[in-house]
Every structure is written in C-alpha cells, then in structure tokens.
C-alpha cells in the first residue's frame, strides 16, 4: 500500500542520514584529539564549552573520557537561545555530577565574569595540591575545549577582551594552539574544535545538524529541515 511504501521510504531516509553523519570524521580531528591528550599535562583546569540548547549532544564523549582526571568547569554558552527553566535544570544536573557550570552569552559578555570567578574558585579548592608541586605564584593554566560551532572562539575573545581567536560561522575554523593571557592569574590554551568518530544515536546527530555543527556539505539542508 501507499502507507507501507511511505514507511519504507522513511526508514531508508533515516538509514542514509545516520550513515552520512556517523561516517564523518576528518583526519585532522583524530590528530587534534591526540594533541589535546598531550597538552592536558600542561594545564590545571579544563573549561568545556557546551551549547546550552543541547548540553549532552554537544559534549564530546572522547573529550569527557580523556579529561576525567582534570578539574573541570562547564560553560553553557548561547544560554539566551535556550529556555531559562531548562538552563537552571542543567546547572543542577552538572552540579549533581560534581562539576560547576556557568551560563554564558559570549556575544554580549553575560556570564564571563562568573566564568573567571569559577576558574579561580575551582583552582583554589586544590591550591594545597598545586603548592606542593611548586606552582606557588604561577598562573592558573586553563584549557578551553568545545566541539565546532559552540562559540568557543567567541568565548575566548570575550574573556580575553581582545580578538585573539578566529571566529566563523563554519565549523572548525580554529587552527593552531595558542596561549592567551586573561589576567595576571589566568592564561588559556585554545584548541581546535573536535567532533568524534561515531555518534551514539541519530538524535545526537540531528541536534548537531540543527545547531550548525555538522557542515552542510556533509548533509543536505533539505533533509535537516525535514527532520
């Protein structure tokens, strides 16, 4: 029947969509992942930028794994595009998992000072450990991580009060490693945006497509709009 044929067509579309998304993993991202793992030895704290609209879908599970032994702060960027009540639920969600989270709008600068306060607060919570390692009087070294298009470069430019990171509406425009001085206490290590080789579900892939993380030359715009 026509109905059965439509269901079959829809099933095939789903399969094609999932395959196209899941198979996307450029070689430079594998290289970046390896570099991040090495650079973690240089830093005290990891600041992970997530999209407030899709905090779980925009959290790279590979990065979550390799940073699990580091002190971490979550920045929920673009919070102005998400529901206020849901934002507060996510703050509580991460807190329940032992991670401080901050709401930030990198375009306007809202939440940036709070993020700086959290970095210093989290560092000071382990200050005794750092002092024992001879880190007395040295800068707090922070690695900033985030998948493409979560606003990582905008966050860095806003927090450093100058344009030091390349910003673009295309995923993956950050190119090379750079240390950025924030104030007399903090310096940031910027890193390229990195996706992961296999998404857990089609729902995650769709969320990333909706928010512009997956390039349009990978998936057709009409397919994304349809979903």
mmCIF file of C-alpha atoms in Angstrom:
data_model
loop_
_atom_site.group_PDB
_atom_site.id
_atom_site.type_symbol
_atom_site.label_atom_id
_atom_site.label_comp_id
_atom_site.label_asym_id
_atom_site.label_seq_id
_atom_site.Cartn_x
_atom_site.Cartn_y
_atom_site.Cartn_z
ATOM 1 C CA UNK A 1 0.000 0.000 0.000
ATOM 2 C CA UNK A 2 0.983 3.660 -0.281
ATOM 3 C CA UNK A 3 1.273 3.909 3.510
ATOM 4 C CA UNK A 4 3.645 0.954 3.709
ATOM 5 C CA UNK A 5 5.740 2.378 0.881
ATOM 6 C CA UNK A 6 5.977 5.738 2.666
ATOM 7 C CA UNK A 7 7.130 3.981 5.847
ATOM 8 C CA UNK A 8 9.746 2.061 3.901
ATOM 9 C CA UNK A 9 10.996 5.245 2.217
ATOM 10 C CA UNK A 10 11.182 6.988 5.594
ATOM 11 C CA UNK A 11 13.151 4.059 7.010
ATOM 12 C CA UNK A 12 15.640 4.239 4.155
ATOM 13 C CA UNK A 13 15.974 8.019 4.594
ATOM 14 C CA UNK A 14 16.743 7.542 8.286
ATOM 15 C CA UNK A 15 19.359 4.926 7.462
ATOM 16 C CA UNK A 16 21.029 7.123 4.846
ATOM 17 C CA UNK A 17 21.030 10.139 7.165
ATOM 18 C CA UNK A 18 22.569 8.236 10.064
ATOM 19 C CA UNK A 19 25.229 6.697 7.820
ATOM 20 C CA UNK A 20 26.186 10.058 6.324
ATOM 21 C CA UNK A 21 26.561 11.652 9.750
ATOM 22 C CA UNK A 22 28.288 8.819 11.543
ATOM 23 C CA UNK A 23 30.906 8.321 8.825
ATOM 24 C CA UNK A 24 32.087 11.941 9.074
ATOM 25 C CA UNK A 25 35.392 12.192 10.918
ATOM 26 C CA UNK A 26 38.181 14.122 9.140
ATOM 27 C CA UNK A 27 41.763 13.055 9.793
ATOM 28 C CA UNK A 28 42.681 16.394 11.379
ATOM 29 C CA UNK A 29 40.245 15.671 14.214
ATOM 30 C CA UNK A 30 42.000 12.404 15.106
ATOM 31 C CA UNK A 31 45.272 14.364 15.199
ATOM 32 C CA UNK A 32 43.678 17.073 17.351
ATOM 33 C CA UNK A 33 42.391 14.518 19.849
ATOM 34 C CA UNK A 34 45.917 13.147 20.286
ATOM 35 C CA UNK A 35 47.332 16.658 20.733
ATOM 36 C CA UNK A 36 44.710 17.541 23.361
ATOM 37 C CA UNK A 37 45.590 14.405 25.349
ATOM 38 C CA UNK A 38 49.247 15.501 25.375
ATOM 39 C CA UNK A 39 48.507 19.149 26.213
ATOM 40 C CA UNK A 40 46.376 18.173 29.216
ATOM 41 C CA UNK A 41 49.639 17.624 31.099
ATOM 42 C CA UNK A 42 50.298 21.369 30.857
ATOM 43 C CA UNK A 43 47.036 22.615 32.390
ATOM 44 C CA UNK A 44 45.328 22.780 35.793
ATOM 45 C CA UNK A 45 41.696 23.151 34.745
ATOM 46 C CA UNK A 46 39.578 22.272 31.707
ATOM 47 C CA UNK A 47 36.820 24.646 30.629
ATOM 48 C CA UNK A 48 34.439 22.798 28.330
ATOM 49 C CA UNK A 49 32.116 24.946 26.207
ATOM 50 C CA UNK A 50 28.730 23.366 25.525
ATOM 51 C CA UNK A 51 25.703 24.612 23.613
ATOM 52 C CA UNK A 52 23.060 25.407 26.264
ATOM 53 C CA UNK A 53 20.341 24.165 23.891
ATOM 54 C CA UNK A 54 21.908 20.704 23.601
ATOM 55 C CA UNK A 55 24.320 20.206 26.548
ATOM 56 C CA UNK A 56 24.537 16.421 26.221
ATOM 57 C CA UNK A 57 24.613 16.239 22.422
ATOM 58 C CA UNK A 58 27.334 18.914 22.262
ATOM 59 C CA UNK A 59 29.551 17.146 24.808
ATOM 60 C CA UNK A 60 32.221 15.122 23.044
ATOM 61 C CA UNK A 61 32.362 11.714 24.842
ATOM 62 C CA UNK A 62 36.004 11.256 23.787
ATOM 63 C CA UNK A 63 36.945 14.526 25.484
ATOM 64 C CA UNK A 64 34.874 13.625 28.526
ATOM 65 C CA UNK A 65 36.929 10.450 28.826
ATOM 66 C CA UNK A 66 40.415 11.937 28.384
ATOM 67 C CA UNK A 67 39.721 14.873 30.734
ATOM 68 C CA UNK A 68 38.125 12.850 33.532
ATOM 69 C CA UNK A 69 41.115 13.274 35.873
ATOM 70 C CA UNK A 70 41.233 17.074 35.479
ATOM 71 C CA UNK A 71 39.290 19.702 37.388
ATOM 72 C CA UNK A 72 36.561 20.909 35.050
ATOM 73 C CA UNK A 73 34.135 23.781 34.579
ATOM 74 C CA UNK A 74 31.227 23.632 32.139
ATOM 75 C CA UNK A 75 30.304 26.790 30.240
ATOM 76 C CA UNK A 76 26.756 26.611 28.873
ATOM 77 C CA UNK A 77 27.124 29.063 26.014
ATOM 78 C CA UNK A 78 24.282 30.602 23.980
ATOM 79 C CA UNK A 79 22.064 30.294 27.045
ATOM 80 C CA UNK A 80 19.937 33.158 25.731
ATOM 81 C CA UNK A 81 18.735 30.794 22.962
ATOM 82 C CA UNK A 82 17.622 28.157 25.481
ATOM 83 C CA UNK A 83 14.721 28.015 27.934
ATOM 84 C CA UNK A 84 15.509 29.714 31.251
ATOM 85 C CA UNK A 85 13.996 26.959 33.400
ATOM 86 C CA UNK A 86 15.835 24.275 31.456
ATOM 87 C CA UNK A 87 19.097 26.200 31.868
ATOM 88 C CA UNK A 88 18.745 26.043 35.645
ATOM 89 C CA UNK A 89 17.992 22.325 35.478
ATOM 90 C CA UNK A 90 21.238 21.761 33.565
ATOM 91 C CA UNK A 91 23.193 23.790 36.140
ATOM 92 C CA UNK A 92 21.814 21.481 38.845
ATOM 93 C CA UNK A 93 22.446 18.397 36.691
ATOM 94 C CA UNK A 94 26.161 19.124 36.337
ATOM 95 C CA UNK A 95 26.437 20.173 39.988
ATOM 96 C CA UNK A 96 24.960 16.817 40.998
ATOM 97 C CA UNK A 97 27.755 15.223 38.965
ATOM 98 C CA UNK A 98 30.399 17.248 40.804
ATOM 99 C CA UNK A 99 31.012 19.834 38.066
ATOM 100 C CA UNK A 100 30.472 23.579 38.335
ATOM 101 C CA UNK A 101 28.543 25.046 35.388
ATOM 102 C CA UNK A 102 28.105 28.663 34.295
ATOM 103 C CA UNK A 103 25.594 30.267 31.922
ATOM 104 C CA UNK A 104 27.310 32.466 29.329
ATOM 105 C CA UNK A 105 26.313 34.575 26.338
ATOM 106 C CA UNK A 106 29.619 35.179 24.562
ATOM 107 C CA UNK A 107 28.052 37.691 22.161
ATOM 108 C CA UNK A 108 27.077 40.112 24.943
ATOM 109 C CA UNK A 109 29.586 39.067 27.605
ATOM 110 C CA UNK A 110 26.951 37.981 30.126
ATOM 111 C CA UNK A 111 28.362 35.355 32.493
ATOM 112 C CA UNK A 112 32.016 35.944 31.508
ATOM 113 C CA UNK A 113 32.985 37.399 34.912
ATOM 114 C CA UNK A 114 31.212 34.490 36.588
ATOM 115 C CA UNK A 115 33.279 32.082 34.493
ATOM 116 C CA UNK A 116 36.509 33.796 35.627
ATOM 117 C CA UNK A 117 35.357 33.584 39.256
ATOM 118 C CA UNK A 118 34.619 29.871 38.859
ATOM 119 C CA UNK A 119 38.066 29.209 37.360
ATOM 120 C CA UNK A 120 39.757 30.867 40.349
ATOM 121 C CA UNK A 121 37.376 29.179 42.792
ATOM 122 C CA UNK A 122 37.973 25.688 41.373
ATOM 123 C CA UNK A 123 41.730 26.271 41.281
ATOM 124 C CA UNK A 124 41.809 27.495 44.885
ATOM 125 C CA UNK A 125 39.898 24.397 46.006
ATOM 126 C CA UNK A 126 43.003 22.394 45.089
ATOM 127 C CA UNK A 127 45.576 25.089 45.879
ATOM 128 C CA UNK A 128 47.353 22.990 48.512
ATOM 129 C CA UNK A 129 47.989 20.285 45.947
ATOM 130 C CA UNK A 130 49.382 22.816 43.445
ATOM 131 C CA UNK A 131 51.568 24.467 46.119
ATOM 132 C CA UNK A 132 53.094 21.083 46.935
ATOM 133 C CA UNK A 133 54.030 20.752 43.273
ATOM 134 C CA UNK A 134 55.837 24.084 43.340
ATOM 135 C CA UNK A 135 53.149 26.057 41.500
ATOM 136 C CA UNK A 136 53.244 28.919 44.058
ATOM 137 C CA UNK A 137 52.772 32.298 42.370
ATOM 138 C CA UNK A 138 52.355 30.811 38.894
ATOM 139 C CA UNK A 139 49.424 31.395 36.530
ATOM 140 C CA UNK A 140 46.362 29.203 36.523
ATOM 141 C CA UNK A 141 46.614 27.304 33.250
ATOM 142 C CA UNK A 142 43.286 26.552 31.622
ATOM 143 C CA UNK A 143 42.478 24.502 28.529
ATOM 144 C CA UNK A 144 39.366 25.564 26.619
ATOM 145 C CA UNK A 145 37.611 22.756 24.770
ATOM 146 C CA UNK A 146 34.471 22.525 22.683
ATOM 147 C CA UNK A 147 33.117 20.976 19.524
ATOM 148 C CA UNK A 148 32.799 23.151 16.396
ATOM 149 C CA UNK A 149 30.231 25.949 16.463
ATOM 150 C CA UNK A 150 29.551 26.060 20.221
ATOM 151 C CA UNK A 151 31.024 29.582 20.353
ATOM 152 C CA UNK A 152 34.418 28.668 21.798
ATOM 153 C CA UNK A 153 36.345 31.326 19.894
ATOM 154 C CA UNK A 154 33.740 33.982 20.761
ATOM 155 C CA UNK A 155 34.058 32.996 24.426
ATOM 156 C CA UNK A 156 37.857 33.306 24.316
ATOM 157 C CA UNK A 157 37.724 36.690 22.575
ATOM 158 C CA UNK A 158 35.217 37.967 25.118
ATOM 159 C CA UNK A 159 37.043 36.669 28.186
ATOM 160 C CA UNK A 160 40.404 37.998 26.948
ATOM 161 C CA UNK A 161 38.822 41.343 25.920
ATOM 162 C CA UNK A 162 40.553 41.218 22.551
ATOM 163 C CA UNK A 163 40.308 39.378 19.255
ATOM 164 C CA UNK A 164 42.805 36.561 19.542
ATOM 165 C CA UNK A 165 40.806 33.586 18.279
ATOM 166 C CA UNK A 166 39.429 33.201 14.765
ATOM 167 C CA UNK A 167 35.640 33.289 14.703
ATOM 168 C CA UNK A 168 33.491 31.956 11.888
ATOM 169 C CA UNK A 169 30.072 30.506 11.223
ATOM 170 C CA UNK A 170 31.634 27.427 9.635
ATOM 171 C CA UNK A 171 32.607 24.553 11.951
ATOM 172 C CA UNK A 172 36.284 24.030 12.681
ATOM 173 C CA UNK A 173 37.877 27.411 11.905
ATOM 174 C CA UNK A 174 40.249 27.339 14.903
ATOM 175 C CA UNK A 175 43.566 26.150 13.522
ATOM 176 C CA UNK A 176 46.548 26.183 15.857
ATOM 177 C CA UNK A 177 47.419 26.025 19.523
ATOM 178 C CA UNK A 178 47.877 29.341 21.340
ATOM 179 C CA UNK A 179 48.231 30.565 24.940
ATOM 180 C CA UNK A 180 46.129 33.611 25.784
ATOM 181 C CA UNK A 181 46.651 35.820 28.851
ATOM 182 C CA UNK A 182 43.337 36.662 30.582
ATOM 183 C CA UNK A 183 44.636 38.498 33.652
ATOM 184 C CA UNK A 184 47.596 38.283 36.000
ATOM 185 C CA UNK A 185 46.283 34.986 37.374
ATOM 186 C CA UNK A 186 44.922 33.102 34.356
ATOM 187 C CA UNK A 187 46.118 32.054 30.926
ATOM 188 C CA UNK A 188 44.111 29.965 28.472
ATOM 189 C CA UNK A 189 45.158 27.337 25.972
ATOM 190 C CA UNK A 190 42.886 27.429 22.943
ATOM 191 C CA UNK A 191 42.344 24.210 20.970
ATOM 192 C CA UNK A 192 40.672 23.375 17.644
ATOM 193 C CA UNK A 193 37.063 22.189 17.792
ATOM 194 C CA UNK A 194 36.797 18.415 17.634
ATOM 195 C CA UNK A 195 33.958 16.031 16.896
ATOM 196 C CA UNK A 196 34.075 12.285 17.445
ATOM 197 C CA UNK A 197 34.084 9.325 15.037
ATOM 198 C CA UNK A 198 30.744 7.760 15.917
ATOM 199 C CA UNK A 199 27.635 9.378 17.369
ATOM 200 C CA UNK A 200 25.698 7.431 19.990
ATOM 201 C CA UNK A 201 22.356 7.966 18.296
ATOM 202 C CA UNK A 202 20.625 9.575 15.354
ATOM 203 C CA UNK A 203 19.074 12.058 17.802
ATOM 204 C CA UNK A 204 22.528 13.371 18.760
ATOM 205 C CA UNK A 205 23.478 13.693 15.092
ATOM 206 C CA UNK A 206 20.283 15.603 14.369
ATOM 207 C CA UNK A 207 20.850 18.001 17.272
ATOM 208 C CA UNK A 208 24.324 18.754 15.933
ATOM 209 C CA UNK A 209 22.926 19.300 12.457
ATOM 210 C CA UNK A 210 20.185 21.609 13.749
ATOM 211 C CA UNK A 211 22.715 23.828 15.535
ATOM 212 C CA UNK A 212 25.163 24.019 12.622
ATOM 213 C CA UNK A 213 27.921 21.775 13.971
ATOM 214 C CA UNK A 214 27.804 19.361 11.049
ATOM 215 C CA UNK A 215 28.742 21.009 7.781
ATOM 216 C CA UNK A 216 26.106 21.464 5.115
ATOM 217 C CA UNK A 217 28.275 19.732 2.527
ATOM 218 C CA UNK A 218 28.033 16.572 4.623
ATOM 219 C CA UNK A 219 24.227 16.563 4.807
ATOM 220 C CA UNK A 220 21.626 18.162 2.608
ATOM 221 C CA UNK A 221 19.889 21.187 4.086
ATOM 222 C CA UNK A 222 16.510 19.930 2.919
ATOM 223 C CA UNK A 223 17.000 16.671 4.843
ATOM 224 C CA UNK A 224 17.874 18.556 8.022
ATOM 225 C CA UNK A 225 14.879 20.878 7.571
ATOM 226 C CA UNK A 226 12.624 17.868 7.032
ATOM 227 C CA UNK A 227 13.611 16.330 10.351
#
